[in-house]
PDB file of C-alpha atoms in Angstrom:
ATOM      1  CA  UNK A  27      10.066   6.861  -3.732  1.00  0.00           C
ATOM      2  CA  UNK A  28       8.688   5.864  -0.519  1.00  0.00           C
ATOM      3  CA  UNK A  29      11.158   4.429   1.831  1.00  0.00           C
ATOM      4  CA  UNK A  30      11.620   3.708   5.609  1.00  0.00           C
ATOM      5  CA  UNK A  31       9.188   1.817   8.348  1.00  0.00           C
ATOM      6  CA  UNK A  32       6.537   3.757  10.112  1.00  0.00           C
ATOM      7  CA  UNK A  33       4.061   3.025  13.304  1.00  0.00           C
ATOM      8  CA  UNK A  34       1.181   5.017  13.358  1.00  0.00           C
ATOM      9  CA  UNK A  35      -2.056   3.712  15.139  1.00  0.00           C
ATOM     10  CA  UNK A  36      -5.852   3.192  13.377  1.00  0.00           C
ATOM     11  CA  UNK A  37      -7.621   5.891  15.574  1.00  0.00           C
ATOM     12  CA  UNK A  38     -11.348   4.763  16.748  1.00  0.00           C
ATOM     13  CA  UNK A  39     -12.922   6.585  13.176  1.00  0.00           C
ATOM     14  CA  UNK A  40     -10.449   4.255  11.235  1.00  0.00           C
ATOM     15  CA  UNK A  41      -8.249   7.401  10.394  1.00  0.00           C
ATOM     16  CA  UNK A  42      -4.745   6.836  10.285  1.00  0.00           C
ATOM     17  CA  UNK A  43      -1.931   9.281  10.213  1.00  0.00           C
ATOM     18  CA  UNK A  44       0.548   9.420   7.098  1.00  0.00           C
ATOM     19  CA  UNK A  45       4.072   9.836   7.739  1.00  0.00           C
ATOM     20  CA  UNK A  46       5.113  13.288   7.761  1.00  0.00           C
ATOM     21  CA  UNK A  47       7.759  12.655   5.130  1.00  0.00           C
ATOM     22  CA  UNK A  48       5.285  11.951   2.555  1.00  0.00           C
ATOM     23  CA  UNK A  49       2.387  14.261   3.582  1.00  0.00           C
ATOM     24  CA  UNK A  50       3.111  17.245   0.871  1.00  0.00           C
ATOM     25  CA  UNK A  51       3.296  14.433  -1.693  1.00  0.00           C
ATOM     26  CA  UNK A  52       0.225  13.085  -0.524  1.00  0.00           C
ATOM     27  CA  UNK A  53      -1.685  15.971   0.007  1.00  0.00           C
ATOM     28  CA  UNK A  54      -3.685  16.506  -3.180  1.00  0.00           C
ATOM     29  CA  UNK A  55      -4.764  13.155  -3.197  1.00  0.00           C
ATOM     30  CA  UNK A  56      -4.079   9.114  -2.565  1.00  0.00           C
ATOM     31  CA  UNK A  57      -5.726   5.990  -3.917  1.00  0.00           C
ATOM     32  CA  UNK A  58      -5.884   3.016  -1.682  1.00  0.00           C
ATOM     33  CA  UNK A  59      -6.584  -0.722  -2.113  1.00  0.00           C
ATOM     34  CA  UNK A  60      -5.939  -4.596  -1.789  1.00  0.00           C
ATOM     35  CA  UNK A  61      -2.337  -5.274  -1.945  1.00  0.00           C
ATOM     36  CA  UNK A  62      -1.073  -9.023  -2.153  1.00  0.00           C
ATOM     37  CA  UNK A  63      -0.571 -10.590   1.213  1.00  0.00           C
ATOM     38  CA  UNK A  64      -3.464  -9.061   2.546  1.00  0.00           C
ATOM     39  CA  UNK A  65      -1.812  -5.051   2.817  1.00  0.00           C
ATOM     40  CA  UNK A  66      -3.241  -2.199   1.893  1.00  0.00           C
ATOM     41  CA  UNK A  67      -1.651  -0.325  -0.958  1.00  0.00           C
ATOM     42  CA  UNK A  68      -1.569   3.262  -1.029  1.00  0.00           C
ATOM     43  CA  UNK A  69      -0.776   4.696  -4.138  1.00  0.00           C
ATOM     44  CA  UNK A  70      -0.282   8.662  -5.058  1.00  0.00           C
ATOM     45  CA  UNK A  71      -2.785   9.430  -8.123  1.00  0.00           C
ATOM     46  CA  UNK A  72      -0.555  10.162 -10.851  1.00  0.00           C
ATOM     47  CA  UNK A  73       1.306   6.487  -9.819  1.00  0.00           C
ATOM     48  CA  UNK A  74      -2.463   5.012  -9.493  1.00  0.00           C
ATOM     49  CA  UNK A  75      -3.343   6.842 -13.465  1.00  0.00           C
ATOM     50  CA  UNK A  76       0.146   5.014 -14.887  1.00  0.00           C
ATOM     51  CA  UNK A  77      -1.079   1.902 -13.544  1.00  0.00           C
ATOM     52  CA  UNK A  78      -4.248   2.740 -15.130  1.00  0.00           C
ATOM     53  CA  UNK A  79      -3.831   3.287 -17.821  1.00  0.00           C
ATOM     54  CA  UNK A  80      -1.573   0.360 -18.682  1.00  0.00           C
ATOM     55  CA  UNK A  81      -4.256  -1.928 -17.116  1.00  0.00           C
ATOM     56  CA  UNK A  82      -6.257  -0.509 -20.195  1.00  0.00           C
ATOM     57  CA  UNK A  83      -3.789  -1.065 -23.014  1.00  0.00           C
ATOM     58  CA  UNK A  84      -3.598  -4.636 -21.405  1.00  0.00           C
ATOM     59  CA  UNK A  85      -5.724  -7.410 -23.246  1.00  0.00           C
ATOM     60  CA  UNK A  86      -8.822  -7.388 -21.857  1.00  0.00           C
ATOM     61  CA  UNK A  87      -9.331 -10.664 -23.557  1.00  0.00           C
ATOM     62  CA  UNK A  88      -6.351 -12.673 -20.805  1.00  0.00           C
ATOM     63  CA  UNK A  89      -8.396 -13.805 -18.146  1.00  0.00           C
ATOM     64  CA  UNK A  90      -5.241 -12.748 -15.223  1.00  0.00           C
ATOM     65  CA  UNK A  91      -5.585  -8.850 -16.750  1.00  0.00           C
ATOM     66  CA  UNK A  92      -9.955  -8.771 -15.872  1.00  0.00           C
ATOM     67  CA  UNK A  93      -9.382 -10.847 -12.658  1.00  0.00           C
ATOM     68  CA  UNK A  94      -6.488  -8.724 -11.562  1.00  0.00           C
ATOM     69  CA  UNK A  95      -8.534  -5.179 -12.937  1.00  0.00           C
ATOM     70  CA  UNK A  96     -11.690  -6.065 -10.770  1.00  0.00           C
ATOM     71  CA  UNK A  97     -10.111  -6.766  -7.528  1.00  0.00           C
ATOM     72  CA  UNK A  98      -8.095  -3.687  -7.467  1.00  0.00           C
ATOM     73  CA  UNK A  99     -10.476  -1.218  -8.994  1.00  0.00           C
ATOM     74  CA  UNK A 100     -13.422  -2.465  -7.184  1.00  0.00           C
ATOM     75  CA  UNK A 101     -11.254  -2.218  -3.718  1.00  0.00           C
ATOM     76  CA  UNK A 102     -10.154   0.955  -4.656  1.00  0.00           C
ATOM     77  CA  UNK A 103     -11.054   4.617  -2.541  1.00  0.00           C
ATOM     78  CA  UNK A 104      -9.756   7.903  -3.336  1.00  0.00           C
ATOM     79  CA  UNK A 105      -8.970   9.683   0.106  1.00  0.00           C
ATOM     80  CA  UNK A 106      -7.686  13.378   0.271  1.00  0.00           C
ATOM     81  CA  UNK A 107      -5.517  13.913   3.541  1.00  0.00           C
ATOM     82  CA  UNK A 108      -7.032  15.922   6.364  1.00  0.00           C
ATOM     83  CA  UNK A 109      -5.461  18.902   7.794  1.00  0.00           C
ATOM     84  CA  UNK A 110      -3.099  16.969   9.973  1.00  0.00           C
ATOM     85  CA  UNK A 111      -1.878  14.148   7.706  1.00  0.00           C
ATOM     86  CA  UNK A 112      -4.494  11.608   8.618  1.00  0.00           C
ATOM     87  CA  UNK A 113      -6.437   9.428   6.015  1.00  0.00           C
ATOM     88  CA  UNK A 114      -9.761   7.549   6.468  1.00  0.00           C
ATOM     89  CA  UNK A 115      -9.320   3.944   5.616  1.00  0.00           C
ATOM     90  CA  UNK A 116     -12.419   2.366   4.262  1.00  0.00           C
ATOM     91  CA  UNK A 117     -13.709  -0.535   6.691  1.00  0.00           C
ATOM     92  CA  UNK A 118     -13.441  -3.123   3.866  1.00  0.00           C
ATOM     93  CA  UNK A 119     -10.101  -2.266   3.579  1.00  0.00           C
ATOM     94  CA  UNK A 120      -9.373  -2.252   7.224  1.00  0.00           C
ATOM     95  CA  UNK A 121     -11.091  -5.487   7.383  1.00  0.00           C
ATOM     96  CA  UNK A 122      -9.161  -7.527   4.596  1.00  0.00           C
ATOM     97  CA  UNK A 123      -5.870  -6.114   5.523  1.00  0.00           C
ATOM     98  CA  UNK A 124      -6.887  -7.089   9.632  1.00  0.00           C
ATOM     99  CA  UNK A 125      -6.324  -3.440  11.027  1.00  0.00           C
ATOM    100  CA  UNK A 126      -7.689  -2.783  14.172  1.00  0.00           C
ATOM    101  CA  UNK A 127      -4.876  -0.686  15.974  1.00  0.00           C
ATOM    102  CA  UNK A 128      -1.395  -0.777  15.278  1.00  0.00           C
ATOM    103  CA  UNK A 129       0.006  -0.624  12.016  1.00  0.00           C
ATOM    104  CA  UNK A 130       3.185  -0.769  10.205  1.00  0.00           C
ATOM    105  CA  UNK A 131       3.356   1.408   7.061  1.00  0.00           C
ATOM    106  CA  UNK A 132       6.393   0.658   5.083  1.00  0.00           C
ATOM    107  CA  UNK A 133       7.738   2.599   1.782  1.00  0.00           C
ATOM    108  CA  UNK A 134       7.780  -0.053  -1.238  1.00  0.00           C
ATOM    109  CA  UNK A 135       9.467   2.573  -3.864  1.00  0.00           C
ATOM    110  CA  UNK A 136       6.229   3.979  -5.774  1.00  0.00           C
ATOM    111  CA  UNK A 137       3.793   3.214  -3.265  1.00  0.00           C
ATOM    112  CA  UNK A 138       3.778   2.763   0.254  1.00  0.00           C
ATOM    113  CA  UNK A 139       1.811  -0.194   2.255  1.00  0.00           C
ATOM    114  CA  UNK A 140       0.034  -0.340   4.857  1.00  0.00           C
ATOM    115  CA  UNK A 141       0.021  -3.297   7.350  1.00  0.00           C
ATOM    116  CA  UNK A 142      -1.051  -4.748  10.582  1.00  0.00           C
ATOM    117  CA  UNK A 143       1.645  -4.691  12.881  1.00  0.00           C
ATOM    118  CA  UNK A 144       1.942  -8.075  13.408  1.00  0.00           C
ATOM    119  CA  UNK A 145       1.046  -9.307  10.061  1.00  0.00           C
ATOM    120  CA  UNK A 146       4.165  -6.887   9.268  1.00  0.00           C
ATOM    121  CA  UNK A 147       6.495  -8.220  11.706  1.00  0.00           C
ATOM    122  CA  UNK A 148       5.646 -12.150  10.682  1.00  0.00           C
ATOM    123  CA  UNK A 149       5.961 -11.391   6.780  1.00  0.00           C
ATOM    124  CA  UNK A 150       9.553  -9.931   7.587  1.00  0.00           C
ATOM    125  CA  UNK A 151      10.397 -12.685   9.825  1.00  0.00           C
ATOM    126  CA  UNK A 152       9.499 -15.216   6.605  1.00  0.00           C
ATOM    127  CA  UNK A 153      11.360 -13.731   4.337  1.00  0.00           C
ATOM    128  CA  UNK A 154      14.385 -12.347   5.909  1.00  0.00           C
ATOM    129  CA  UNK A 155      16.828 -15.544   4.937  1.00  0.00           C
ATOM    130  CA  UNK A 156      14.763 -15.160   0.974  1.00  0.00           C
ATOM    131  CA  UNK A 157      15.816 -11.901   0.471  1.00  0.00           C
ATOM    132  CA  UNK A 158      19.351 -12.498   1.745  1.00  0.00           C
ATOM    133  CA  UNK A 159      19.710 -15.403  -0.893  1.00  0.00           C
ATOM    134  CA  UNK A 160      17.763 -13.818  -3.588  1.00  0.00           C
ATOM    135  CA  UNK A 161      19.943 -10.611  -4.049  1.00  0.00           C
ATOM    136  CA  UNK A 162      21.754 -12.031  -6.751  1.00  0.00           C
ATOM    137  CA  UNK A 163      19.217 -13.051  -8.650  1.00  0.00           C
ATOM    138  CA  UNK A 164      16.819 -10.552  -8.322  1.00  0.00           C
ATOM    139  CA  UNK A 165      19.354  -7.724  -8.963  1.00  0.00           C
ATOM    140  CA  UNK A 166      22.691  -9.219 -10.563  1.00  0.00           C
ATOM    141  CA  UNK A 167      26.450  -7.993  -9.900  1.00  0.00           C
ATOM    142  CA  UNK A 168      24.691  -4.875  -8.543  1.00  0.00           C
ATOM    143  CA  UNK A 169      24.399  -6.264  -5.043  1.00  0.00           C
TER     144      UNK A 169
END
């Protein structure tokens, strides 16, 4: 499970340090791809394989499945962190997410998300009230 908020910086070569607490879990490899709201999703290989299998069994006749699969797989890049725990984020993905220097990496349960720091701050500010309002609807009787 991925939790927390981290603030690494992208270097001049497009590399980003993974949060130290997750480096061991991701050391064997990961998949970076486009996420919703112009962030990047970072999946451990096993989780990406689970998603791949779910999409493999989904009906190819469903346009939404075809559309989602095309974007997800066409933008995906498999990476292996270097010895220092850095990953290289391909230029098209950096451009998609607006990554320049300051980044925010958040834990999102089964994946990490990489955001341009300012984009994350804006998103979070917009979602604070919705988060408070939705707790009963999303998790009835739990919180």
